[in-house]
Amino acid sequence: LDEPTSGLDPEVSREVRELILSLASTGRTIFLSTHNLTEAEQLCSRIAVMKTSLLALDTAENLRRRIFRRQVAVVLEKVTDSIIDAVSTLPYAKNVVHSGDRLLIELEDIDKQRAELVRRIVDTGGAIVSVTEEQHPLEEVYLSLMGGKNQNAE
């Protein structure tokens, strides 16, 4: 299918996406050619990025992991120097970046180390508003693969 929802109104676009997902759930293979990366991620189990030749082929999540470091974004009521120091001294915390009320921290293993990171911040007096893994849109993956500059890439 080449740009199957291009030029369609939102209601019909949704119906087309539901049809594609329904067909895929029956075990059918569907090739979708699109510049709508949000739609590609929503509909496709694997993403191929091409520029004259195949640059990458994998799940959207695996493409992200291949290109970007996994980072945790911690929003606090207030970021203090003592919190930054406490987080920076954790042996598995890399590249601690402070911006306003937010810390962006690269961890060696987010799934195993997130809880200890939160404990350290709370023990240091930090009031946490939220903790999320930084998500890079598929557009950033695409641009990076196409040779665009990306400062978060490995």
Short mmCIF file of C-alpha atoms in Angstrom, two decimals:
data_model
loop_
_atom_site.label_atom_id
_atom_site.label_comp_id
_atom_site.label_asym_id
_atom_site.label_seq_id
_atom_site.Cartn_x
_atom_site.Cartn_y
_atom_site.Cartn_z
CA LEU A 1 0.00 0.00 0.00
CA ASP A 2 1.43 3.36 -1.01
CA GLU A 3 0.43 6.21 1.31
CA PRO A 4 -2.95 4.55 2.06
CA THR A 5 -4.37 7.42 4.12
CA SER A 6 -2.91 10.34 2.18
CA GLY A 7 -5.60 12.87 1.34
CA LEU A 8 -8.29 11.12 3.37
CA ASP A 9 -10.33 12.79 6.09
CA PRO A 10 -9.65 11.67 9.69
CA GLU A 11 -12.66 9.36 9.90
CA VAL A 12 -11.85 7.44 6.72
CA SER A 13 -8.13 7.38 7.64
CA ARG A 14 -9.04 5.66 10.90
CA GLU A 15 -11.14 3.10 9.02
CA VAL A 16 -8.27 2.35 6.64
CA ARG A 17 -5.83 1.94 9.56
CA GLU A 18 -8.28 -0.41 11.32
CA LEU A 19 -8.63 -2.44 8.11
CA ILE A 20 -4.85 -2.73 7.79
CA LEU A 21 -4.50 -3.84 11.41
CA SER A 22 -7.33 -6.33 10.94
CA LEU A 23 -5.67 -7.85 7.88
CA ALA A 24 -2.31 -8.00 9.66
CA SER A 25 -3.89 -9.80 12.64
CA THR A 26 -4.90 -12.65 10.31
CA GLY A 27 -1.25 -13.34 9.54
CA ARG A 28 -1.09 -11.46 6.27
CA THR A 29 2.01 -9.54 5.33
CA ILE A 30 1.32 -5.98 4.29
CA PHE A 31 3.90 -3.68 2.77
CA LEU A 32 3.21 -0.06 3.59
CA SER A 33 5.09 2.75 1.89
CA THR A 34 4.59 6.04 3.70
CA HIS A 35 6.20 9.25 4.85
CA ASN A 36 3.77 9.36 7.77
CA LEU A 37 6.10 7.94 10.41
CA THR A 38 3.52 8.09 13.20
CA GLU A 39 1.21 5.95 11.10
CA ALA A 40 4.05 3.58 10.16
CA GLU A 41 4.87 3.03 13.81
CA GLN A 42 1.22 2.51 14.65
CA LEU A 43 0.64 -0.05 11.88
CA CYS A 44 3.93 -1.82 11.23
CA SER A 45 5.66 -4.55 13.18
CA ARG A 46 8.91 -3.78 11.37
CA ILE A 47 10.18 -0.57 9.81
CA ALA A 48 12.49 -0.37 6.81
CA VAL A 49 14.29 2.89 6.11
CA MET A 50 15.53 3.30 2.57
CA LYS A 51 17.68 5.85 0.79
CA THR A 52 18.53 4.34 -2.59
CA SER A 53 19.28 1.15 -0.65
CA LEU A 54 18.13 -0.36 2.62
CA LEU A 55 19.61 1.56 5.59
CA ALA A 56 17.85 -0.25 8.43
CA LEU A 57 15.18 -2.85 9.10
CA ASP A 58 13.86 -3.63 12.57
CA THR A 59 11.11 -2.82 15.03
CA ALA A 60 10.71 0.86 15.84
CA GLU A 61 11.88 0.22 19.41
CA ASN A 62 15.00 -1.66 18.31
CA LEU A 63 15.85 1.09 15.83
CA ARG A 64 15.59 3.62 18.66
CA ARG A 65 17.87 1.55 20.89
CA ARG A 66 20.39 1.14 18.11
CA ILE A 67 20.64 4.89 17.54
CA PHE A 68 19.87 6.54 20.88
CA ARG A 69 21.07 5.98 24.40
CA ARG A 70 18.31 5.08 26.82
CA GLN A 71 17.71 7.97 29.20
CA VAL A 72 15.44 8.67 32.16
CA ALA A 73 13.78 12.07 32.49
CA VAL A 74 13.14 13.02 36.13
CA VAL A 75 11.01 16.09 36.79
CA LEU A 76 11.37 17.49 40.29
CA GLU A 77 9.71 20.29 42.21
CA LYS A 78 13.19 21.79 42.51
CA VAL A 79 16.59 20.57 41.39
CA THR A 80 19.36 21.33 43.88
CA ASP A 81 23.12 20.96 43.66
CA SER A 82 22.98 18.19 46.28
CA ILE A 83 20.54 16.18 44.11
CA ILE A 84 22.73 16.65 41.05
CA ASP A 85 25.80 15.55 43.05
CA ALA A 86 23.97 12.53 44.50
CA VAL A 87 22.83 11.37 41.07
CA SER A 88 26.19 12.08 39.41
CA THR A 89 28.04 9.90 41.93
CA LEU A 90 25.97 6.81 41.11
CA PRO A 91 28.39 4.46 39.30
CA TYR A 92 25.84 3.58 36.60
CA ALA A 93 24.57 7.14 35.94
CA LYS A 94 26.09 8.71 32.84
CA ASN A 95 25.65 12.14 31.28
CA VAL A 96 23.49 13.82 33.91
CA VAL A 97 21.96 16.90 32.26
CA HIS A 98 20.10 19.53 34.28
CA SER A 99 17.56 21.83 32.65
CA GLY A 100 15.13 23.79 34.81
CA ASP A 101 13.20 21.37 36.99
CA ARG A 102 14.30 18.37 34.92
CA LEU A 103 17.19 15.93 35.02
CA LEU A 104 18.01 13.77 32.01
CA ILE A 105 20.14 10.78 32.98
CA GLU A 106 21.60 7.97 30.94
CA LEU A 107 21.58 4.71 32.91
CA GLU A 108 23.43 1.50 32.05
CA ASP A 109 20.27 -0.56 32.63
CA ILE A 110 17.15 1.57 33.08
CA ASP A 111 14.89 -1.31 34.04
CA LYS A 112 17.16 -2.41 36.90
CA GLN A 113 18.51 0.96 38.06
CA ARG A 114 15.51 3.30 37.86
CA ALA A 115 14.22 2.37 41.34
CA GLU A 116 17.61 2.96 42.98
CA LEU A 117 17.93 6.28 41.17
CA VAL A 118 14.53 7.37 42.53
CA ARG A 119 15.52 6.27 46.04
CA ARG A 120 18.75 8.27 45.86
CA ILE A 121 16.89 11.41 44.77
CA VAL A 122 14.23 11.07 47.48
CA ASP A 123 16.86 10.29 50.16
CA THR A 124 18.65 13.50 49.13
CA GLY A 125 15.46 15.51 49.69
CA GLY A 126 14.15 15.60 46.16
CA ALA A 127 10.40 15.85 45.56
CA ILE A 128 9.78 13.90 42.36
CA VAL A 129 6.95 14.97 40.07
CA SER A 130 7.50 12.30 37.38
CA VAL A 131 9.96 9.71 36.10
CA THR A 132 9.74 8.59 32.49
CA GLU A 133 11.99 7.08 29.90
CA GLU A 134 12.92 9.62 27.27
CA GLN A 135 11.19 8.62 24.05
CA HIS A 136 12.53 9.59 20.67
CA PRO A 137 9.96 9.83 17.91
CA LEU A 138 10.46 7.68 14.83
CA GLU A 139 11.11 10.91 12.94
CA GLU A 140 14.34 11.40 14.93
CA VAL A 141 15.39 7.83 14.11
CA TYR A 142 14.69 8.46 10.43
CA LEU A 143 16.61 11.75 10.36
CA SER A 144 19.56 10.18 12.14
CA LEU A 145 19.65 7.29 9.66
CA MET A 146 19.44 9.73 6.76
CA GLY A 147 22.53 11.48 8.04
CA GLY A 148 20.88 14.28 9.97
CA LYS A 149 22.71 15.62 12.98
CA ASN A 150 21.62 14.31 16.35
CA GLN A 151 23.34 15.15 19.57
CA ASN A 152 21.78 12.26 21.53
CA ALA A 153 23.02 9.58 19.17
CA GLU A 154 25.74 7.23 20.25
#
